[in-house]
Amino acid sequence: MDILLDFLANVPWWAWILIFLLFVAIRDIFFQKAHTISHNFPIVGHLRYWLESIGPEMRQYFVANNREELPFNRIERGWIYASAKKENNYEGFGTDRDIYSHQHIFIKNAMIGYQMRSNHPNIENPYFLPCAKVIGAHNKRKKPYRPASVINISAMSFGSLSAAAVDAMNHGVKKCHAYHNTGEGGLSPYHKQGGDVIFHFGTGYFGVRSREGNFSIEKMKILVDENPCIKAIEIKLSQGAKPGKGGVLPGAKITPEIANIRGVEVGKDVLSPATHKAFSSIPELLELIEAIAQETGLPVGIKAAIGKMEQWNELADLMKKTGKGPDFITVDGGEGGTGAAPPSFADHVSLPWVYGFASVYKTFKDRNLTDRIVFIGSGKLGFPAKAAMAFAMGVDCINVAREAMMSIGCIQAQVCHTNRCPTGVATQSKWLQNGINVPLKSDRLAQYFKTFRKEFIEITHAAGYEHPSQFTMNDIQVNVDDDYLSSDLETVYRYKKTAVPFSSMQELYDCEYLGGKTALEKTS
Ligand SMILES: Cc1cc2nc3c(=O)[nH]c(=O)nc-3n(C[C@H](O)[C@H](O)[C@H](O)COP(=O)(O)O)c2cc1C
């Protein structure tokens, strides 16, 4: 025994490495059958897999130029990070964008911009930018709601996001008087930290589901009665990243906490069908909207990604005929994000935001219905210039999902679907989410929203307006192509936006339906 130990102790370190590599080579050639490259090129074949796995990070940090990456390039991410940290978010020396490129946005500035009087609400509070319309006012819902912020958190469920991320986001919206959309996963305790909430449900009816998996209006009523933080309800028809795609939540992922929030059984697979069971036609959808609004007193809206227009035309005709309809419509762009989707869906199904929104708005505009509806847009709109274009096209608010994630630390690792999100934002791993400092990250989300609103107000003033709802289609141009270089939105998308009945910021400030108002501090 001593002789063997002596012998092993005298083997030099480099010989141990050679022995280890020999074992790897034997395994690669004779035992593993899954990887041809490792079999044909033992040992060195592993380098290929390792380099492939770190490729995205290498490209992101060293190779890609500032404007190259998708979905969000380095300049866009940098602007969100700096805004969220209240750091210098300016750039020096002038733009590095090719401003003659296709789809580039130009906002037409006024010769003399909007001048605020000395007692204007934005002098005291440069971040005050509420929605110019009241959701549910036209349909005379019992509890109408005016969002106190034009930028809000888009649907993302607890389950796709971590508890810590949802917690930070809800504390964040409370601090900046925005609203927080629950996403499909039901209303979790983390959504109840004091911020306004939009309750969102899809085909799984999580949180408002009967034992058989159908929609339960009784559960909806109880949920709303018990949770005054819920200000409106959104029925999801589809989302840009995967319209018409159902899904299965595997039983293994259903912890007692998730089961309780979603109203499902622990450990059992749960199906989210591709379509709703609660309605199968436009008249039935309209009936459901009215039933929910009647029972809860809340405004009710729909969210959809846009493709074919026939059923939208049918909805608009029916609204015209019956005088009823959704209080708000959220239009999601095909460029929208998701926790997980097949690339064939994410890349190809549904129209990009500008095309989809233009078609939907035109449909309602043609029937004089636009002033009955609050239009919400989502799809990479969380940047003031993009938002200005969206407002000029007719939106009243924007929702942001991935931009909100980035403000609390997401680095666009694009691994939400693996449960291995390195920043703890989109994972259920306790270890990874422990890295999220909730008070700090909630400050960051609030600061991003506030910086966004301040910059958006400044752009609005530069264009000669008091509120972005006053932007018209002629105030903004987009480059369409080389021989027809730039055209205003009205010419490109061929409709005129309905003027929003905005009178003054003061009136919005004094509105009795203003969300987050109890907590509204004049200077925050
Ligand atoms: C992690 C994650 C989860 C999402 N979950 C939902 C959801 O439950 N329901 C839904 O309608 N959209 C969902 N979305 C889509 C977003 O609400 C939003 O419509 C889309 O990402 C576009 O906004 P963005 O470009 O600001 O990210 C999710 C997006 C992300 C990134």
XYZ file of C-alpha atoms and ligand atoms in Angstrom:
555
model
C 0.000 0.000 0.000
C 2.802 2.378 0.993
C 4.604 1.616 -2.260
C 1.464 2.498 -4.267
C 0.935 5.754 -2.350
C 4.616 6.657 -2.826
C 4.320 5.941 -6.535
C 1.151 8.095 -6.883
C 2.765 10.914 -4.901
C 5.672 10.923 -7.344
C 3.549 11.180 -10.498
C 4.178 14.708 -11.851
C 1.188 17.123 -12.229
C 1.372 17.122 -16.038
C 1.045 13.336 -16.049
C -2.240 13.653 -14.103
C -3.531 15.996 -16.790
C -2.541 13.509 -19.497
C -4.296 10.682 -17.628
C -7.432 12.803 -17.285
C -7.392 13.640 -21.015
C -6.874 9.963 -21.822
C -10.042 9.087 -19.886
C -11.959 11.854 -21.682
C -10.743 10.555 -25.056
C -11.755 6.961 -24.189
C -15.209 8.193 -23.119
C -15.567 10.314 -26.283
C -14.647 7.470 -28.649
C -16.101 4.376 -27.006
C -18.839 5.334 -24.576
C -20.721 8.480 -25.592
C -22.922 8.064 -28.649
C -24.690 11.449 -28.755
C -22.042 13.749 -30.308
C -20.374 12.892 -33.628
C -17.896 15.773 -33.326
C -16.618 14.511 -29.948
C -16.317 10.979 -31.340
C -14.456 12.029 -34.475
C -12.300 14.643 -32.731
C -11.902 13.416 -29.141
C -11.039 16.073 -26.522
C -10.796 19.030 -28.959
C -14.420 18.441 -29.986
C -15.431 19.717 -26.534
C -13.951 23.118 -27.371
C -16.513 23.529 -30.125
C -19.434 22.980 -27.746
C -17.919 25.286 -25.118
C -17.216 28.077 -27.634
C -20.747 27.710 -29.003
C -22.198 28.030 -25.495
C -20.324 31.266 -24.720
C -20.774 32.667 -28.249
C -23.762 34.905 -27.428
C -21.905 36.551 -24.528
C -18.714 36.993 -26.591
C -20.663 38.602 -29.419
C -22.657 40.786 -27.029
C -19.625 42.060 -25.108
C -16.914 42.238 -27.785
C -18.109 41.810 -31.338
C -21.561 43.336 -31.949
C -21.547 47.048 -32.626
C -23.713 49.476 -30.657
C -26.751 49.317 -32.914
C -26.489 45.754 -34.149
C -28.140 43.445 -31.641
C -31.752 42.358 -31.415
C -34.224 42.501 -29.781
C -32.587 45.476 -28.017
C -29.231 46.886 -29.092
C -26.519 48.118 -26.750
C -27.522 51.787 -27.042
C -31.134 50.970 -26.161
C -30.156 48.770 -23.232
C -27.621 51.344 -22.064
C -30.270 54.079 -22.133
C -32.597 51.996 -19.953
C -29.833 51.033 -17.493
C -28.604 54.630 -17.154
C -32.152 56.020 -16.865
C -33.039 53.434 -14.201
C -29.947 54.357 -12.192
C -30.509 58.097 -12.689
C -27.080 58.241 -14.319
C -26.057 60.350 -17.307
C -28.093 58.867 -20.186
C -26.953 61.369 -22.813
C -24.695 60.622 -25.784
C -21.863 62.846 -26.939
C -20.829 64.114 -30.373
C -24.188 63.562 -32.090
C -26.159 60.583 -33.278
C -24.417 57.405 -34.405
C -27.540 56.275 -36.268
C -27.987 56.333 -39.991
C -30.888 58.781 -39.961
C -31.594 58.112 -43.635
C -32.260 54.446 -42.943
C -35.573 52.698 -43.585
C -38.247 53.236 -40.878
C -36.181 55.917 -39.126
C -38.496 58.178 -37.083
C -38.383 61.987 -37.312
C -40.380 64.050 -34.822
C -41.107 67.524 -36.175
C -40.153 70.158 -33.646
C -42.029 73.468 -33.395
C -40.324 76.744 -34.200
C -41.129 77.870 -30.671
C -41.858 74.994 -28.310
C -44.605 74.710 -25.696
C -44.049 77.126 -22.829
C -45.221 76.158 -19.348
C -46.852 78.795 -17.174
C -45.325 79.256 -13.727
C -47.947 77.124 -11.917
C -48.030 74.302 -14.488
C -48.169 70.824 -12.823
C -44.990 69.821 -14.706
C -42.966 72.650 -13.169
C -43.477 71.161 -9.736
C -43.423 67.564 -10.941
C -41.536 67.020 -14.230
C -42.540 63.340 -14.196
C -46.327 63.830 -14.098
C -47.684 62.308 -17.292
C -51.056 60.572 -16.901
C -53.236 59.081 -19.623
C -55.401 61.679 -21.383
C -58.406 59.330 -21.469
C -60.338 57.632 -18.658
C -60.696 53.869 -19.150
C -64.346 52.826 -18.849
C -65.729 56.390 -18.981
C -67.590 55.935 -22.263
C -69.298 52.706 -21.167
C -70.126 54.259 -17.789
C -68.468 51.512 -15.771
C -68.922 51.841 -12.017
C -65.208 52.263 -11.393
C -63.561 54.114 -14.285
C -59.790 54.416 -14.169
C -57.348 56.999 -15.463
C -53.812 55.539 -15.452
C -51.562 58.040 -13.687
C -48.682 57.107 -15.992
C -48.611 56.712 -19.773
C -45.937 53.996 -19.400
C -46.867 50.841 -17.508
C -45.828 47.229 -16.993
C -47.104 44.812 -19.626
C -48.482 41.330 -18.906
C -45.820 39.046 -17.407
C -46.879 36.348 -14.983
C -45.415 35.174 -11.704
C -44.049 31.892 -12.989
C -42.397 33.309 -16.068
C -40.884 35.975 -13.781
C -39.469 35.253 -10.337
C -41.224 36.248 -7.125
C -38.451 38.782 -6.422
C -38.845 40.365 -9.879
C -42.641 40.684 -9.561
C -42.217 42.051 -6.041
C -39.682 44.661 -7.232
C -41.898 45.634 -10.165
C -44.996 46.125 -8.027
C -43.130 48.196 -5.441
C -41.678 50.119 -8.399
C -45.043 50.981 -9.990
C -46.303 52.102 -6.594
C -43.403 54.537 -6.359
C -44.061 56.049 -9.791
C -47.881 55.678 -9.913
C -47.968 53.347 -12.907
C -49.950 50.103 -13.200
C -48.762 46.518 -13.210
C -50.380 43.931 -15.498
C -50.413 40.478 -13.855
C -49.916 38.383 -16.990
C -51.672 35.034 -17.327
C -50.443 33.406 -14.116
C -53.032 34.881 -11.743
C -52.752 37.509 -9.007
C -49.848 36.529 -6.740
C -49.022 38.023 -3.329
C -46.051 39.693 -5.072
C -48.470 41.721 -7.232
C -50.073 43.138 -4.089
C -47.389 45.497 -2.822
C -49.452 48.655 -3.253
C -49.268 49.371 -6.993
C -52.327 49.605 -9.278
C -52.969 46.241 -10.975
C -54.572 45.217 -14.254
C -55.754 41.623 -13.883
C -55.049 39.699 -17.083
C -56.246 36.230 -17.972
C -55.826 33.919 -20.939
C -57.186 30.543 -21.961
C -55.974 28.859 -18.752
C -58.168 31.246 -16.648
C -55.565 31.093 -13.886
C -56.854 32.658 -10.689
C -60.447 32.739 -12.019
C -60.858 29.120 -13.004
C -63.407 26.483 -12.049
C -62.308 22.964 -11.071
C -62.962 21.859 -14.657
C -60.698 24.572 -16.057
C -63.466 26.881 -17.290
C -63.812 30.615 -16.664
C -65.652 31.352 -13.410
C -67.381 34.718 -13.124
C -68.022 34.052 -9.415
C -64.285 33.688 -8.799
C -63.640 36.829 -10.804
C -66.094 38.781 -8.667
C -64.571 37.494 -5.416
C -61.050 38.264 -6.651
C -61.977 41.856 -7.529
C -63.948 42.392 -4.304
C -61.047 41.145 -2.204
C -58.397 43.096 -4.090
C -59.128 46.787 -4.553
C -55.696 47.171 -6.183
C -57.292 45.695 -9.359
C -58.297 48.650 -11.518
C -59.211 46.932 -14.782
C -59.412 43.500 -16.398
C -57.694 42.414 -19.600
C -58.825 39.386 -21.611
C -55.923 37.991 -23.577
C -56.830 36.885 -27.081
C -53.219 36.601 -28.204
C -49.717 38.033 -27.768
C -47.253 39.046 -30.479
C -44.626 36.407 -29.744
C -46.974 33.417 -30.063
C -50.522 34.181 -31.226
C -52.788 31.137 -31.125
C -50.225 28.964 -29.343
C -51.451 26.953 -26.388
C -49.147 25.488 -23.782
C -48.687 22.985 -21.001
C -47.468 23.890 -17.538
C -45.749 20.670 -16.433
C -46.884 19.227 -13.096
C -43.265 19.234 -11.882
C -43.273 23.048 -11.974
C -46.521 23.362 -10.000
C -45.478 24.093 -6.448
C -48.138 24.550 -3.717
C -47.655 28.339 -4.037
C -48.200 28.367 -7.824
C -51.134 25.912 -7.476
C -52.785 28.196 -4.951
C -52.325 31.362 -7.039
C -53.422 29.785 -10.309
C -56.235 27.673 -8.860
C -54.821 24.359 -10.128
C -53.700 21.090 -8.498
C -50.166 20.545 -7.187
C -48.020 18.311 -9.372
C -50.589 17.812 -12.169
C -49.979 19.027 -15.745
C -52.160 22.017 -16.672
C -53.200 22.783 -20.224
C -53.605 26.327 -21.583
C -55.566 25.626 -24.777
C -54.846 27.561 -27.952
C -58.289 29.199 -27.831
C -60.813 30.282 -25.203
C -63.594 28.052 -23.896
C -65.589 31.000 -22.523
C -66.463 32.306 -26.015
C -66.059 31.228 -29.590
C -67.449 34.151 -31.565
C -67.284 37.957 -31.515
C -70.852 38.359 -30.097
C -69.944 35.917 -27.297
C -66.743 37.838 -26.578
C -68.749 41.039 -26.307
C -71.211 39.306 -23.939
C -68.346 38.143 -21.734
C -66.877 41.653 -21.601
C -70.250 43.080 -20.540
C -70.828 40.311 -17.972
C -67.440 40.888 -16.317
C -67.903 44.663 -16.318
C -71.401 44.272 -14.808
C -70.269 41.893 -12.074
C -67.097 43.716 -11.086
C -67.841 47.336 -11.994
C -64.395 47.517 -13.573
C -63.377 48.502 -17.094
C -62.687 45.452 -19.285
C -60.376 45.322 -22.296
C -58.820 42.881 -24.723
C -55.223 42.247 -25.746
C -54.271 40.882 -29.131
C -51.590 40.590 -31.754
C -52.895 41.503 -35.195
C -53.154 39.423 -38.342
C -56.437 38.986 -40.241
C -58.913 41.859 -40.031
C -62.311 40.195 -40.649
C -63.138 39.611 -36.992
C -61.914 43.079 -36.015
C -64.333 44.506 -38.573
C -67.078 42.344 -37.083
C -66.247 43.582 -33.567
C -66.302 47.219 -34.690
C -69.640 46.729 -36.510
C -71.140 45.097 -33.445
C -69.868 47.888 -31.188
C -71.464 50.423 -33.483
C -74.745 48.516 -33.498
C -74.989 47.688 -29.784
C -73.232 50.692 -28.248
C -71.228 48.206 -26.148
C -67.640 47.054 -26.341
C -64.252 46.768 -24.714
C -63.092 49.778 -22.702
C -59.547 49.358 -23.912
C -57.689 47.482 -26.611
C -54.049 46.515 -26.179
C -52.332 45.930 -29.504
C -49.183 43.834 -29.209
C -46.589 43.771 -31.977
C -45.164 40.640 -33.586
C -41.798 41.813 -32.242
C -43.131 41.326 -28.688
C -41.376 39.246 -26.069
C -42.280 36.072 -24.209
C -40.955 33.721 -21.567
C -40.864 30.928 -24.180
C -42.106 30.468 -27.751
C -41.187 28.393 -30.804
C -39.106 30.522 -33.214
C -41.563 29.788 -36.028
C -44.228 31.650 -34.017
C -42.012 34.381 -32.565
C -40.445 35.190 -35.942
C -43.389 34.852 -38.285
C -46.908 34.799 -36.823
C -48.652 38.250 -36.536
C -47.773 41.680 -37.855
C -45.147 44.082 -36.490
C -46.620 46.731 -34.186
C -46.892 49.642 -36.640
C -48.727 47.626 -39.277
C -50.995 45.831 -36.816
C -51.896 48.952 -34.869
C -52.520 51.015 -38.010
C -54.974 48.381 -39.296
C -56.863 48.103 -36.010
C -57.052 51.847 -35.366
C -58.274 52.456 -38.916
C -61.027 49.868 -38.427
C -62.422 51.728 -35.413
C -61.727 55.150 -36.857
C -63.754 54.344 -39.985
C -66.777 53.760 -37.722
C -66.161 56.772 -35.457
C -65.434 54.552 -32.477
C -61.930 55.637 -31.508
C -62.967 58.033 -28.756
C -64.840 55.208 -26.991
C -61.693 53.132 -26.621
C -58.407 53.601 -24.772
C -55.698 52.249 -27.071
C -52.631 50.674 -25.490
C -49.560 49.680 -27.478
C -46.786 47.202 -26.699
C -43.835 45.962 -28.718
C -40.486 47.665 -28.047
C -42.158 51.033 -27.418
C -40.376 51.862 -24.141
C -38.266 54.660 -25.635
C -39.549 58.255 -25.811
C -39.174 58.692 -29.594
C -40.852 55.353 -30.331
C -43.611 56.273 -27.887
C -44.083 59.633 -29.635
C -44.669 57.782 -32.891
C -47.140 55.444 -31.179
C -49.038 58.378 -29.651
C -49.147 60.118 -33.018
C -50.701 56.955 -34.444
C -53.390 56.891 -31.761
C -52.253 55.106 -28.604
C -53.172 56.553 -25.243
C -50.733 54.497 -23.142
C -47.862 52.113 -23.703
C -47.056 48.872 -21.921
C -43.491 47.646 -21.564
C -42.344 44.140 -20.646
C -38.685 43.521 -21.499
C -37.733 47.169 -20.956
C -39.158 46.855 -17.420
C -37.160 43.636 -16.952
C -33.982 45.415 -18.043
C -34.606 48.273 -15.624
C -34.434 45.738 -12.770
C -31.284 44.041 -14.051
C -32.123 41.752 -17.029
C -29.075 41.554 -19.322
C -30.882 40.125 -22.377
C -29.274 36.711 -21.864
C -32.328 35.311 -23.735
C -32.573 32.200 -21.563
C -35.992 32.886 -19.946
C -37.191 29.496 -21.247
C -34.443 27.525 -19.448
C -35.105 28.582 -15.831
C -31.423 29.612 -15.722
C -31.771 33.393 -16.000
C -28.449 34.642 -14.603
C -30.000 37.820 -13.182
C -32.775 36.082 -11.240
C -35.489 37.997 -13.147
C -36.988 35.154 -15.206
C -36.302 32.037 -13.153
C -37.841 30.136 -10.267
C -34.387 29.235 -8.872
C -34.272 30.535 -5.287
C -30.487 30.920 -5.460
C -30.551 33.066 -8.599
C -33.406 35.303 -7.476
C -31.791 35.865 -4.083
C -29.426 38.201 -5.920
C -32.283 40.652 -6.539
C -32.315 43.487 -4.010
C -36.040 44.298 -4.101
C -35.961 47.856 -2.642
C -33.085 48.876 -4.931
C -34.584 47.312 -8.057
C -38.002 48.822 -7.373
C -36.325 52.236 -7.214
C -34.712 51.483 -10.563
C -37.979 50.561 -12.248
C -39.635 53.691 -10.841
C -36.711 55.834 -11.979
C -36.775 54.368 -15.511
C -40.486 55.175 -15.802
C -39.956 58.672 -14.405
C -36.984 59.422 -16.658
C -38.953 58.094 -19.616
C -41.902 60.373 -18.772
C -39.697 63.417 -18.246
C -37.921 62.921 -21.568
C -41.242 62.222 -23.309
C -42.697 65.461 -21.910
C -39.618 67.343 -23.144
C -40.031 65.890 -26.657
C -43.728 66.793 -26.531
C -42.914 70.373 -25.548
C -40.310 70.584 -28.320
C -43.086 69.643 -30.763
C -45.207 72.483 -29.380
C -47.637 70.430 -27.296
C -48.514 70.084 -23.624
C -49.407 66.376 -23.664
C -48.341 63.582 -26.072
C -52.003 62.792 -26.832
C -51.895 65.972 -28.939
C -49.411 64.505 -31.429
C -50.998 64.142 -34.861
C -50.060 61.868 -37.728
C -48.465 64.831 -39.502
C -46.046 65.574 -36.658
C -43.960 62.518 -37.289
C -42.288 61.204 -40.401
C -40.810 57.821 -41.150
C -38.392 56.925 -43.893
C -40.177 54.507 -46.154
C -37.611 53.843 -48.836
C -35.042 55.419 -51.081
C -37.121 56.989 -53.825
C -39.912 58.129 -51.499
C -37.583 59.049 -48.747
C -39.761 60.170 -45.894
C -43.447 60.591 -45.387
C -45.611 61.624 -42.505
C -47.530 58.915 -40.707
C -50.841 59.949 -42.265
C -49.483 59.359 -45.764
C -47.761 56.114 -44.896
C -50.540 54.484 -42.864
C -53.451 56.269 -44.621
C -55.638 57.411 -41.777
C -56.062 60.472 -39.588
C -55.910 60.082 -35.833
C -59.000 61.278 -33.907
C -58.133 64.273 -31.735
C -58.067 63.230 -28.064
C -60.267 65.546 -25.957
C -57.362 66.802 -23.843
C -57.791 70.206 -22.211
C -54.950 70.585 -19.694
C -52.555 68.717 -17.411
C -54.266 70.457 -14.502
C -57.559 68.763 -15.367
C -55.854 65.351 -15.448
C -54.186 66.138 -12.135
C -57.549 66.952 -10.536
C -59.384 63.945 -12.050
C -61.244 61.822 -9.483
C -60.444 58.607 -11.379
C -56.671 59.209 -11.481
C -54.869 55.989 -10.541
C -52.312 55.893 -7.735
C -53.676 59.236 -6.616
C -53.819 58.511 -2.886
C -50.068 58.040 -2.972
C -49.396 60.796 -5.483
C -46.704 63.080 -4.182
C -46.492 66.272 -6.115
C -42.767 66.187 -6.551
C -42.150 62.483 -7.154
C -41.155 37.047 -19.646
C -42.381 37.489 -20.398
C -43.633 36.986 -20.041
C -44.772 37.401 -20.738
N -46.005 36.925 -20.353
C -47.116 37.346 -21.005
C -48.408 36.925 -20.578
O -48.580 36.223 -19.587
N -49.482 37.359 -21.313
C -49.346 38.203 -22.386
O -50.348 38.578 -22.992
N -48.133 38.644 -22.780
C -47.025 38.233 -22.113
N -45.796 38.716 -22.498
C -45.721 39.717 -23.606
C -45.617 41.131 -23.052
O -46.697 41.427 -22.206
C -45.564 42.194 -24.162
O -46.787 42.204 -24.846
C -44.459 41.995 -25.189
O -43.270 41.507 -24.600
C -44.129 43.307 -25.916
O -43.610 44.269 -25.030
P -42.036 44.600 -24.934
O -41.542 44.776 -26.323
O -42.002 45.864 -24.135
O -41.373 43.459 -24.250
C -44.652 38.313 -21.817
C -43.382 38.813 -22.162
C -42.265 38.421 -21.469
C -40.921 38.988 -21.854
